[in-house]
Short mmCIF file of C-alpha atoms in Angstrom, two decimals:
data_model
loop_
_atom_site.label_atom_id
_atom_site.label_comp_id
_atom_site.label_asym_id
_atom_site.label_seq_id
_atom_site.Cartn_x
_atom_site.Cartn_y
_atom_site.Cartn_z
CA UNK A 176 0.00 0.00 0.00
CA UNK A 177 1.49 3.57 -0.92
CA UNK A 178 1.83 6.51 1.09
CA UNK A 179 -0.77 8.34 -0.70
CA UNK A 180 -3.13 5.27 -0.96
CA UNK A 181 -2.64 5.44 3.34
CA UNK A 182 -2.95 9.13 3.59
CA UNK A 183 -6.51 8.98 1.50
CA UNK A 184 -7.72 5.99 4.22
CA UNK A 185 -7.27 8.16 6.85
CA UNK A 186 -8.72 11.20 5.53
CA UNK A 187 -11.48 9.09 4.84
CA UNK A 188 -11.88 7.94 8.37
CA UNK A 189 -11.23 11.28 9.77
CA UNK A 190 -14.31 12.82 7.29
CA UNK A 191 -16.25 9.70 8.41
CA UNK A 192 -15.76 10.37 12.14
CA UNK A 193 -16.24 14.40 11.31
CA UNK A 194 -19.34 13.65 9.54
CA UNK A 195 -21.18 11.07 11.52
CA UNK A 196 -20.26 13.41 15.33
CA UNK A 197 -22.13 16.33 13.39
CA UNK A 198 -25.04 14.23 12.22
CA UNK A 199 -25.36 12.62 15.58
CA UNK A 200 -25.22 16.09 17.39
CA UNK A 201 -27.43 18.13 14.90
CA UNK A 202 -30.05 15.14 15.49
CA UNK A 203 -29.46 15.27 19.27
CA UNK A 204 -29.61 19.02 19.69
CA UNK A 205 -31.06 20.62 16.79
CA UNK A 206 -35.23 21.62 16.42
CA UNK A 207 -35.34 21.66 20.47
CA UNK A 208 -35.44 25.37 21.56
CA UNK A 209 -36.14 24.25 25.14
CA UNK A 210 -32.55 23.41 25.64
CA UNK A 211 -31.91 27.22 25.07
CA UNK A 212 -34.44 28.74 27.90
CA UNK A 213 -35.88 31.62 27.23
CA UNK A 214 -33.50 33.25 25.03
CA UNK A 215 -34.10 35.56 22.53
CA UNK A 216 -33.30 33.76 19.19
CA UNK A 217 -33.69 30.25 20.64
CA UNK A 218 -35.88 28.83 17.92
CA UNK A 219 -33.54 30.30 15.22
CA UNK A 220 -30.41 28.74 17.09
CA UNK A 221 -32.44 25.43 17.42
CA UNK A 222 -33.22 25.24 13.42
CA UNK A 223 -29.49 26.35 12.79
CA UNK A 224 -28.32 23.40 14.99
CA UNK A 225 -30.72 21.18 13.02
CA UNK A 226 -29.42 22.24 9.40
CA UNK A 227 -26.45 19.66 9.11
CA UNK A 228 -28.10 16.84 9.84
CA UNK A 229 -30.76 17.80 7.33
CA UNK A 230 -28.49 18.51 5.06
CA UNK A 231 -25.99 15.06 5.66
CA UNK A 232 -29.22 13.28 5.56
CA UNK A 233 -30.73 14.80 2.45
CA UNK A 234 -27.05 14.16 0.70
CA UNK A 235 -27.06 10.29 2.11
CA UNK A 236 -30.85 9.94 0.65
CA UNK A 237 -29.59 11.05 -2.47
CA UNK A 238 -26.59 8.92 -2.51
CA UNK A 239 -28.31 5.74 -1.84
CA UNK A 240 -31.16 6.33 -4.19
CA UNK A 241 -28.13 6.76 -6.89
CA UNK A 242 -26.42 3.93 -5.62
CA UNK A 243 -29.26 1.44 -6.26
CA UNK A 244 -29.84 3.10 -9.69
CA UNK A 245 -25.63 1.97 -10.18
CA UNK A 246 -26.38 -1.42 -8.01
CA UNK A 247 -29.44 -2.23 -11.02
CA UNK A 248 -27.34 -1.28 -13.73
CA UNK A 249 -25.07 -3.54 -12.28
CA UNK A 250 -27.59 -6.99 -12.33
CA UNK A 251 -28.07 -6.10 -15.70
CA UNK A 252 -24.67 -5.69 -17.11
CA UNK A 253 -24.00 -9.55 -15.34
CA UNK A 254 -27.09 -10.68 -16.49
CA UNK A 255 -26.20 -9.15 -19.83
CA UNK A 256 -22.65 -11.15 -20.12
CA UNK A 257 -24.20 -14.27 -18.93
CA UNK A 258 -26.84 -14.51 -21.76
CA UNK A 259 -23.87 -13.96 -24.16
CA UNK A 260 -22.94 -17.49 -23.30
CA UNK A 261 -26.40 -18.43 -23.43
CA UNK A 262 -27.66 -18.61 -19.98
CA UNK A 263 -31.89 -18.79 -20.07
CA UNK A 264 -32.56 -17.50 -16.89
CA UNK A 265 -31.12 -14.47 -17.37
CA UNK A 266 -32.83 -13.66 -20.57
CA UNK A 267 -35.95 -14.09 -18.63
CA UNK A 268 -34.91 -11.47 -16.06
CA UNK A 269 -33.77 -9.09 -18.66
CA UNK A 270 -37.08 -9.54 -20.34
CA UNK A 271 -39.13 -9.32 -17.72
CA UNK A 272 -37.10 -6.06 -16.42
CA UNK A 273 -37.69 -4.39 -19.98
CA UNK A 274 -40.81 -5.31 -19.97
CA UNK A 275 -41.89 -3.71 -16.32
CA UNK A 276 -39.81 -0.34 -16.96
CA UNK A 277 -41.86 0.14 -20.71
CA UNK A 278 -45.01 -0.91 -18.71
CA UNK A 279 -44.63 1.91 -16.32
CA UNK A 280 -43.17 4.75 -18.78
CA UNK A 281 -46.24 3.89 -20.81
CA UNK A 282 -48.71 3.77 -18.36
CA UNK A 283 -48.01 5.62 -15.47
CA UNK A 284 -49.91 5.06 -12.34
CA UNK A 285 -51.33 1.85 -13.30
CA UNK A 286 -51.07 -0.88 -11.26
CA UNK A 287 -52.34 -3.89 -13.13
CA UNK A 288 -49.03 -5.52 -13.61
CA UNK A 289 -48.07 -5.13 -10.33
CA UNK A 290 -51.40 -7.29 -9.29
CA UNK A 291 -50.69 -9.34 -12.05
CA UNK A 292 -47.43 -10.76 -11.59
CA UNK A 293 -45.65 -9.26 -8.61
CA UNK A 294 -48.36 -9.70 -6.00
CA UNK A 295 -49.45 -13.20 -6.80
CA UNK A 296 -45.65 -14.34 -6.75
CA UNK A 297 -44.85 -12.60 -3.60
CA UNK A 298 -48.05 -14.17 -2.27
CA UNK A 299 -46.84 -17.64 -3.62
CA UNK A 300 -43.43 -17.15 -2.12
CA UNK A 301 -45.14 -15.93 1.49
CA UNK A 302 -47.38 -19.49 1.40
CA UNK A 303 -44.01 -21.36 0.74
CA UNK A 304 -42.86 -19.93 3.83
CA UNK A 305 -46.00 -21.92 5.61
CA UNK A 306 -44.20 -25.05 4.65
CA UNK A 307 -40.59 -24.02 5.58
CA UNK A 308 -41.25 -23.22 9.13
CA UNK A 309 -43.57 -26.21 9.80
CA UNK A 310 -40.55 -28.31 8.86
CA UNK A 311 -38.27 -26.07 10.71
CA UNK A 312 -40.39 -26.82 13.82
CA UNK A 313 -40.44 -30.48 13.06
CA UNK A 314 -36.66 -29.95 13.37
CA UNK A 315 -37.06 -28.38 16.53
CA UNK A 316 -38.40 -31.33 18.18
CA UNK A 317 -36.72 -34.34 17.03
CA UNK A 318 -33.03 -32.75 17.59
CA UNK A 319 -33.94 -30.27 21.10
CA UNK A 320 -36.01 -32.81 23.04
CA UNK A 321 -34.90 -31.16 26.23
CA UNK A 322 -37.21 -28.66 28.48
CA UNK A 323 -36.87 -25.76 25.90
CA UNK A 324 -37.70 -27.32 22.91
CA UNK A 325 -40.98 -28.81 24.98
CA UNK A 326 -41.96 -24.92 26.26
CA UNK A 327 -41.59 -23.99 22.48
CA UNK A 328 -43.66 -26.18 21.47
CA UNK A 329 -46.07 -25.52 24.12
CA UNK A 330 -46.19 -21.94 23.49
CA UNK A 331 -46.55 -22.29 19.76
CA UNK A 332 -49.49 -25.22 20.24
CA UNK A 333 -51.48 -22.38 22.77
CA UNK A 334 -51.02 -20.16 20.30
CA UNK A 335 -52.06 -21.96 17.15
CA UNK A 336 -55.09 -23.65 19.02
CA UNK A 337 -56.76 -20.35 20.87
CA UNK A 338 -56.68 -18.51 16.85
CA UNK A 339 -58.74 -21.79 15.36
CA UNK A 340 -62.39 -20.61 15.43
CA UNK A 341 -63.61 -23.26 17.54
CA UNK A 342 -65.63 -22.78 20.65
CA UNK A 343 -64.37 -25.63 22.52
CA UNK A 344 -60.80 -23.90 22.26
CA UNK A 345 -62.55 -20.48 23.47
CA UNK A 346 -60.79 -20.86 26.87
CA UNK A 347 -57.50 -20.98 25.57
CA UNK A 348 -57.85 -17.37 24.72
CA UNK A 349 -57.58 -16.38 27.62
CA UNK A 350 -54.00 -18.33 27.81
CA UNK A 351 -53.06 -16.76 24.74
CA UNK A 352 -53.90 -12.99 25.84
CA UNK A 353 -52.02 -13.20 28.79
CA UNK A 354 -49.25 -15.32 27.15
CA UNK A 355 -48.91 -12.23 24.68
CA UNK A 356 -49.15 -9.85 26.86
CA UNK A 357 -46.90 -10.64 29.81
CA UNK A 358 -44.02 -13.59 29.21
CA UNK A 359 -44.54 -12.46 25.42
CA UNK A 360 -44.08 -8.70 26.02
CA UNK A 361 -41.34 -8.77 28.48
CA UNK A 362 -39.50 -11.35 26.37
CA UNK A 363 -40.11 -8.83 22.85
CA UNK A 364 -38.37 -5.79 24.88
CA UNK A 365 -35.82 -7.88 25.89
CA UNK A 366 -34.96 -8.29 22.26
CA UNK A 367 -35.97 -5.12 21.43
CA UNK A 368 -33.89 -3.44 24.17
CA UNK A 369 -30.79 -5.77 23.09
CA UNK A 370 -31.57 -4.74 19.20
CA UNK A 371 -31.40 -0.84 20.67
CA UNK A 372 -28.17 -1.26 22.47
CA UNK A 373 -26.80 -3.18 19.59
CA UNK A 374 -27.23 -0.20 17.34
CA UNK A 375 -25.98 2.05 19.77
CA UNK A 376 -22.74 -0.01 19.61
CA UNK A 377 -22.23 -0.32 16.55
CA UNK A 378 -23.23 3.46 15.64
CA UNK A 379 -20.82 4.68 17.91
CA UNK A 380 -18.18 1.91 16.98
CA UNK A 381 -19.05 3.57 13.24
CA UNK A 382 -18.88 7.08 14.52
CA UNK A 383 -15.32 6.28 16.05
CA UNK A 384 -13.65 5.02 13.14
CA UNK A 385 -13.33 1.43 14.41
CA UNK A 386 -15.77 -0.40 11.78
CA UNK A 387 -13.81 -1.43 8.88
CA UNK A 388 -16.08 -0.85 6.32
CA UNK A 389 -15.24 2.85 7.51
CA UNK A 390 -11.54 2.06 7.97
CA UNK A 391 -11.35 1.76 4.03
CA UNK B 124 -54.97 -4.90 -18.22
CA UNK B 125 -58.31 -6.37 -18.26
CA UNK B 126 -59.53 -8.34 -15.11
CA UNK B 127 -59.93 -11.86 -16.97
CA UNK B 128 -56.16 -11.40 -18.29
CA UNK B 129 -54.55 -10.33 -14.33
CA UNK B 130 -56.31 -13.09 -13.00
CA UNK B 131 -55.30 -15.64 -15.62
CA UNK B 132 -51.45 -14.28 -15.27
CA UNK B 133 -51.95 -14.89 -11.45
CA UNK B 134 -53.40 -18.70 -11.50
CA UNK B 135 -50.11 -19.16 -14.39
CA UNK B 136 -47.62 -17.59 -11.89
CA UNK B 137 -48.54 -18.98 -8.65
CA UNK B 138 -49.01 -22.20 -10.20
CA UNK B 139 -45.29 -22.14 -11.34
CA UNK B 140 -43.95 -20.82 -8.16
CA UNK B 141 -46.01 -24.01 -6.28
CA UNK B 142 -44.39 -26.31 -8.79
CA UNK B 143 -41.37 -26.18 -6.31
CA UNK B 144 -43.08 -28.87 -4.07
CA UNK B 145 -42.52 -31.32 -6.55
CA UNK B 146 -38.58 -30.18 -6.86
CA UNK B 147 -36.92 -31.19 -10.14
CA UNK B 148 -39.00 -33.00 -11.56
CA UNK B 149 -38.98 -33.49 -15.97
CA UNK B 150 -40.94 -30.92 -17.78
CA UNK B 151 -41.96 -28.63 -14.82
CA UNK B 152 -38.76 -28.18 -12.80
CA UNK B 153 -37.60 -25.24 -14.27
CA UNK B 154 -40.79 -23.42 -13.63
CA UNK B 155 -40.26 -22.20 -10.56
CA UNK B 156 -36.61 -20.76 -11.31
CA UNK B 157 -39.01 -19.23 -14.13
CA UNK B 158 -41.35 -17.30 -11.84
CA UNK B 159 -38.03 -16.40 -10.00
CA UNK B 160 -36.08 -15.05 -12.29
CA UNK B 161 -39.29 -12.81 -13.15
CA UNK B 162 -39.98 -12.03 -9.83
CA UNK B 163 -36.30 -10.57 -9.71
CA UNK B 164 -36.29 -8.85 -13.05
CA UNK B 165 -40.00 -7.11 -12.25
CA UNK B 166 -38.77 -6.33 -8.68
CA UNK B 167 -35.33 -4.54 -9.82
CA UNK B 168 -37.51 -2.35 -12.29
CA UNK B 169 -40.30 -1.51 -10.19
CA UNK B 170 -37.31 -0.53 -7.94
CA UNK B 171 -35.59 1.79 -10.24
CA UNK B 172 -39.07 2.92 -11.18
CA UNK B 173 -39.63 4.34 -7.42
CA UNK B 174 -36.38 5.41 -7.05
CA UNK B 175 -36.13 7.97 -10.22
CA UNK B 176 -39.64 9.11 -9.44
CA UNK B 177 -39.37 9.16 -5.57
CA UNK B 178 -36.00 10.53 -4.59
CA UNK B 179 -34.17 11.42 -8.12
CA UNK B 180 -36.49 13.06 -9.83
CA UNK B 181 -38.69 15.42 -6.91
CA UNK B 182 -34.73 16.51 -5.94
CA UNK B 183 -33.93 17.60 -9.99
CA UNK B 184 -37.29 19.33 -9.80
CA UNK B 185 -36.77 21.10 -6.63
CA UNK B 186 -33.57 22.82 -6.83
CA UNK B 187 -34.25 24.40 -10.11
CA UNK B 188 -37.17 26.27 -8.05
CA UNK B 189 -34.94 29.12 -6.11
CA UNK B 190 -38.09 29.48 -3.89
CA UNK B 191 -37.84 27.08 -1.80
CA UNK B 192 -34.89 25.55 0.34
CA UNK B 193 -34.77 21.90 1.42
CA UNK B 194 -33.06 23.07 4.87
CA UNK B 195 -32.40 26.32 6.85
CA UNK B 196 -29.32 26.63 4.96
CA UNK B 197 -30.62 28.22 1.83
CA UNK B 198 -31.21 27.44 -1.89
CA UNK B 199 -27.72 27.35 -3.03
CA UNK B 200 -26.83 24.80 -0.20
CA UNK B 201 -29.58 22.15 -2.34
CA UNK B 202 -27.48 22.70 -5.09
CA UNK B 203 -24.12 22.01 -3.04
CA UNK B 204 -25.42 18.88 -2.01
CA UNK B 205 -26.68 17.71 -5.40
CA UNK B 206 -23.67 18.25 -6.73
CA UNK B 207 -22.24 16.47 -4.03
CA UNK B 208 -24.52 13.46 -4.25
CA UNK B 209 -23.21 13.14 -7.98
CA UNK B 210 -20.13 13.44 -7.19
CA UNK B 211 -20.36 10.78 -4.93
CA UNK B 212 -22.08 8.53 -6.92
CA UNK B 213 -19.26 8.86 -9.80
CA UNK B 214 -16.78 7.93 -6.96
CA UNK B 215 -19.08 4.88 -6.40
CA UNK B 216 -18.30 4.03 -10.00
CA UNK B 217 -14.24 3.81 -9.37
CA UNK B 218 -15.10 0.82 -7.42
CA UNK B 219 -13.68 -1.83 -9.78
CA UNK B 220 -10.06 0.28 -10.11
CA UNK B 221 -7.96 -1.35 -7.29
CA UNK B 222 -5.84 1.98 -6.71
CA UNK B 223 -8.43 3.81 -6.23
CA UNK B 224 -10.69 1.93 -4.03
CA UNK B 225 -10.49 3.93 -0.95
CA UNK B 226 -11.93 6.94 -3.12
CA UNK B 227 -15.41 4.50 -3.01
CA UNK B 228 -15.12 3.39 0.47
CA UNK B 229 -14.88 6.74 1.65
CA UNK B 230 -18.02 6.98 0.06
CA UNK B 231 -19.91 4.10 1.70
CA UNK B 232 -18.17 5.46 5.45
CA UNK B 233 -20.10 8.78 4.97
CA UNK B 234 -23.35 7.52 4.05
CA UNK B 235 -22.54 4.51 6.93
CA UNK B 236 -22.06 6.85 9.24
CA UNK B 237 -24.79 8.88 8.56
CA UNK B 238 -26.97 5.91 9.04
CA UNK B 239 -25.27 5.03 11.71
CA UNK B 240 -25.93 8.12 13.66
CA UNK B 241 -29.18 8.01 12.65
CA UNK B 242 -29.68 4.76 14.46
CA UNK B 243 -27.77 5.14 17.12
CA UNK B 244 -29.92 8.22 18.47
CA UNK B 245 -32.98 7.14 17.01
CA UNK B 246 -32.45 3.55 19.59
CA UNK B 247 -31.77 5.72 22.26
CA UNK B 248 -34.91 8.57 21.73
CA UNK B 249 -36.98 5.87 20.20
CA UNK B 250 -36.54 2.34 21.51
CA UNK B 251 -34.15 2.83 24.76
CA UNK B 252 -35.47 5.59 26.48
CA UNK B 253 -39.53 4.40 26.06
CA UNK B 254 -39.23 0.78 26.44
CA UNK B 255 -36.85 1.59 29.70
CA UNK B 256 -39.70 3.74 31.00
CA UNK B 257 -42.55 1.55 30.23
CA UNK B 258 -40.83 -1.60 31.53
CA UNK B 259 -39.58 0.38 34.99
CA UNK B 260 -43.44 2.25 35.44
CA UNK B 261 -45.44 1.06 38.10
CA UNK B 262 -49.51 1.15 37.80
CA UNK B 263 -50.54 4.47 39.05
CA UNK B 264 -52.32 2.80 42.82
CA UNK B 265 -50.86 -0.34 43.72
CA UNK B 266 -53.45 -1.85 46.41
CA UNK B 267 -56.10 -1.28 43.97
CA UNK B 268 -55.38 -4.23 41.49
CA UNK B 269 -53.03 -6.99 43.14
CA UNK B 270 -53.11 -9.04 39.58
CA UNK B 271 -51.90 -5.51 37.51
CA UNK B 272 -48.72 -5.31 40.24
CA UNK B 273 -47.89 -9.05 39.21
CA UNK B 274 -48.01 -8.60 35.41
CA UNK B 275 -45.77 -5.36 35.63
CA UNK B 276 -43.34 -7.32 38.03
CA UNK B 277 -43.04 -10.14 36.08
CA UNK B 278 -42.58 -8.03 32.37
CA UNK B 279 -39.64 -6.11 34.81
CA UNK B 280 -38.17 -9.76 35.92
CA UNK B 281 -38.79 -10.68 32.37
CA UNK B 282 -36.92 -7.99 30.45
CA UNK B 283 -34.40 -7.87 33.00
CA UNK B 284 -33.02 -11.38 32.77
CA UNK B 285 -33.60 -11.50 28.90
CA UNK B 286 -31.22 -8.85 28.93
CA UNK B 287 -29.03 -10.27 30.96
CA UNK B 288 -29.24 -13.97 29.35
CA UNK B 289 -27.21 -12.14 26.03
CA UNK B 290 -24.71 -11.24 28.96
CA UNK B 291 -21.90 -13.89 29.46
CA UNK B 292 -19.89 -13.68 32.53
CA UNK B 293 -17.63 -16.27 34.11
CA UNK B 294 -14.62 -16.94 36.94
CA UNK B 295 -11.65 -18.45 35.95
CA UNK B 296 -11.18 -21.71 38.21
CA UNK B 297 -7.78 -22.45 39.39
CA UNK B 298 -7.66 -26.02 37.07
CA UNK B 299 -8.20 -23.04 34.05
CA UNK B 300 -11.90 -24.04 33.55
CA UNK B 301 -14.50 -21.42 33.81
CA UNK B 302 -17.06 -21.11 36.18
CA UNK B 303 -20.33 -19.12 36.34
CA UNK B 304 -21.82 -17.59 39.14
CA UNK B 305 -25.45 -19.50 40.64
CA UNK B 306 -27.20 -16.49 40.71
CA UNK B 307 -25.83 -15.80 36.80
CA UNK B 308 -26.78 -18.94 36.21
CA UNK B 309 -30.69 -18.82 37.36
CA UNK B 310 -31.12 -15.32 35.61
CA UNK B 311 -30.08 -16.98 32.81
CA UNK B 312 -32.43 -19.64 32.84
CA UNK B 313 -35.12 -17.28 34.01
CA UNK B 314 -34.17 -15.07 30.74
CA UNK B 315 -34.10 -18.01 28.38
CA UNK B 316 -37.53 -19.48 29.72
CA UNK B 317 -38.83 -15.75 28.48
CA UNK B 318 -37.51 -15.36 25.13
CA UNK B 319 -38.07 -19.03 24.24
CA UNK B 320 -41.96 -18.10 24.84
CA UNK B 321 -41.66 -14.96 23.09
CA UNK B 322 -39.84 -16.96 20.21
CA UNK B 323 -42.42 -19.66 20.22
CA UNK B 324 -45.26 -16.72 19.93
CA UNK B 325 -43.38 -15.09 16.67
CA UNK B 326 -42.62 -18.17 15.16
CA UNK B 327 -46.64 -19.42 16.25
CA UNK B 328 -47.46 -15.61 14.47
CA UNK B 329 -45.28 -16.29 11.37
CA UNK B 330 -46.63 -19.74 10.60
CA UNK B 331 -50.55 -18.69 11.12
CA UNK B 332 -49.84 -15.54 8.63
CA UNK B 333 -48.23 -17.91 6.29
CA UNK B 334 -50.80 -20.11 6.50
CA UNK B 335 -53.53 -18.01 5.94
CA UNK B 336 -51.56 -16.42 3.09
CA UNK B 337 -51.08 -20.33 1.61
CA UNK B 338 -55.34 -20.88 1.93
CA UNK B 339 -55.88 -17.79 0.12
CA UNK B 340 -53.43 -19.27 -2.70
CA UNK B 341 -55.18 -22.21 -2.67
CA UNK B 342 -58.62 -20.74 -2.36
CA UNK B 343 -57.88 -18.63 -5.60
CA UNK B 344 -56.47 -21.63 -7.40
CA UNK B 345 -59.77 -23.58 -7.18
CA UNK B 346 -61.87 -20.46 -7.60
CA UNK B 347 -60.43 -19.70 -10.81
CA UNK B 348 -60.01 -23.37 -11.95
CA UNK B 349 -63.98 -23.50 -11.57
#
């Protein structure tokens, strides 16, 4: 690696660091005049505070939006080479990608080929799922036969029974409810509070230059 | 499109995308790489549709009105950070040149960071903060409803030792083994006996919404084969 190849990786960490400090800060204090009292010019201070952030976050929408414009451009190109050597698939894609972009620069705002084809194979797709996880939870049993795989069974069984509309399973309702909302709830922000702190980490692991995908 | 023609393109489609469940066999195998491949192809333009008309476009159309101001920075501040974003993107182009690499990654660590900041205070204003609060509340008279003060002590106990079940803490033993502490060891336990339940409900959830998604399939199947 050159000197100049090093230099530009840690210019481009120190930007990184410079940018995502000011984004974090503008979000924290910016378009909250309270934290100003009473002053005269608060509210200004409070939108001028705000600006950057608006501004990184505007330039990072932007980016991204271009980005996946590149990242298409990109499946086609591949898709491109690979029916050069005759690869079917990939004619179909390319077809089916013309054929969706004319759709919708010829008739704009109509949705017909989106119920058409992309609903009812998304729907398909969803409905395979239904037979994934039912052999995923098959799994679950024969190879965790211990007391957790038994109260995860349970739990899904409760479940599965109280939503069949049957009155004879009306009691188990009442199991379910209370399932959801106590162990359920408790265990969901437990996750969700673990998910939180996660992103904390890692933000501020971002914001501090240690991530390598910052690092260069 | 008429209605005849959608639904007759539906039965075709989700009738390929089913043929999976009989894997590869002779004649209708490929079918459901078929559906696939279009599902891909449909989803990358409808993509690239939204994204020129969404974000692109409303931005090109914007700062060529000196009117208005996307922040409190001012018109010609829009057209710094068009400019920018093109810029960028160009640099996102040099990706493939080896030398030149850390031009592109530079570009990824802004926008990474960005997002990064974004979600770092948005988990802390948004997710932290409130679920701390909620989970820490007590109901507002305690005598009045015995069963209320149970529920809100067991969702604290609850979230508590999930939390701490993702925590791994042990003594080093003189023989180098490692040992764990009892009372880490029942919070553990306690935690895992809660998120077990809670991942027994969202898998229970999943399956029911995938089932009633696979009986609507099937339910249009026979409707339109009759």
């Amino acid at each position: 690696m050159g000197r100049g190849q090093r230099f530009g990786i840690a210019l481009s960490a120190f930007v990184a660091f410079a940018v995502g400090v000011t984004t974090a800060l503008s979000l924290l204090l910016g378009d909250n005049p309270a934290l100003f009292g009473n002053q005269p010019g608060a509210e200004q201070l409070a939108e001028l505070i705000a600006a950057p952030a608006d501004a990184l976050l505007r330039l990072a929408t932007i980016v991204v939006a271009l980005s996946i414009v590149i990242g298409i451009a990109n499946l086609l190109y591949v898709h491109a080479g690979k029916l050069a050597r005759g690869k079917f698939y990939s004619a179909v894609l390319l077809a089916s990608f013309g054929f969706t972009v004319f759709w919708q620069v010829t008739r704009p705002g109509d949705t017909s080929l989106l119920e058409a084809a992309q609903l009812p194979i998304e729907s398909a797709l969803a409905a395979l799922v239904a037979l994934s996880l039912l052999h995923g939870g098959s799994r679950v049993l024969g190879k965790r036969a211990d007391i957790w795989g038994l109260l995860f069974v349970a739990v899904v069984v409760v479940v599965l029974l109280a939503s069949a509309p049957l009155a004879e399973l009306a009691p188990l309702q009442a199991w379910r409810d209370w399932l959801m909302r106590v162990p359920v709830g408790a265990g969901a922000r437990a996750i969700l509070l673990g998910v939180a702190l996660g992103a904390v980490v890692a933000g501020t692991r971002a914001l501090l230059g240690q991530d390598r995908s910052v690092r260069g | 499109m008429a209605e005849n023609t959608i639904s007759l393109v539906s039965f075709v489609l989700t009738l390929m995308v089913f043929s999976y469940l009989f894997g590869d066999a002779p004649l209708i195998g490929g079918l459901y790489r078929i559906a696939v491949y279009i599902f891909i192809g449909m989803t990358a333009a409808f993509t690239l549709v939204v994204s020129y008309e969404g974000v692109i476009l409303p931005y090109l159309q914007d700062i060529q009105d000196q009117s208005t101001s996307w922040t409190a920075l001012g018109y010609r501040a829009d057209i710094t950070i068009m400019f920018t974003a093109l810029l960028f993107a160009l640099l996102l182009l040099l990706k493939p040149i080896n030398r030149l690499t850390w031009l592109t990654n530079s570009v990824y660590a802004v926008v990474i960071v960005v997002g990064a900041a974004v979600g770092a205070v948005g988990a802390l204003n948004g997710t932290l903060f409130p679920l701390l609060q909620a989970t820490v509340a007590l109901p507002d008279d305690l005598t009045a409803d015995f069963e209320v003060l149970v529920e809100s002590l067991l969702i604290f106990v609850g979230t508590m030792t999930g939390l701490y079940y993702f925590h791994y803490q042990a003594r080093a033993r003189a023989d180098g083994n490692e040992e764990q502490s009892r009372v880490g060891r029942g919070f553990r336990h306690i935690g895992k006996a809660f998120l077990v339940t809670t991942l027994g409900a969202i898998y229970a959830s999943a399956l029911l919404t995938s089932l009633t998604i696979l009986t609507e399939r099937i339910g249009f199947l026979f409707q339109f084969g009759a």
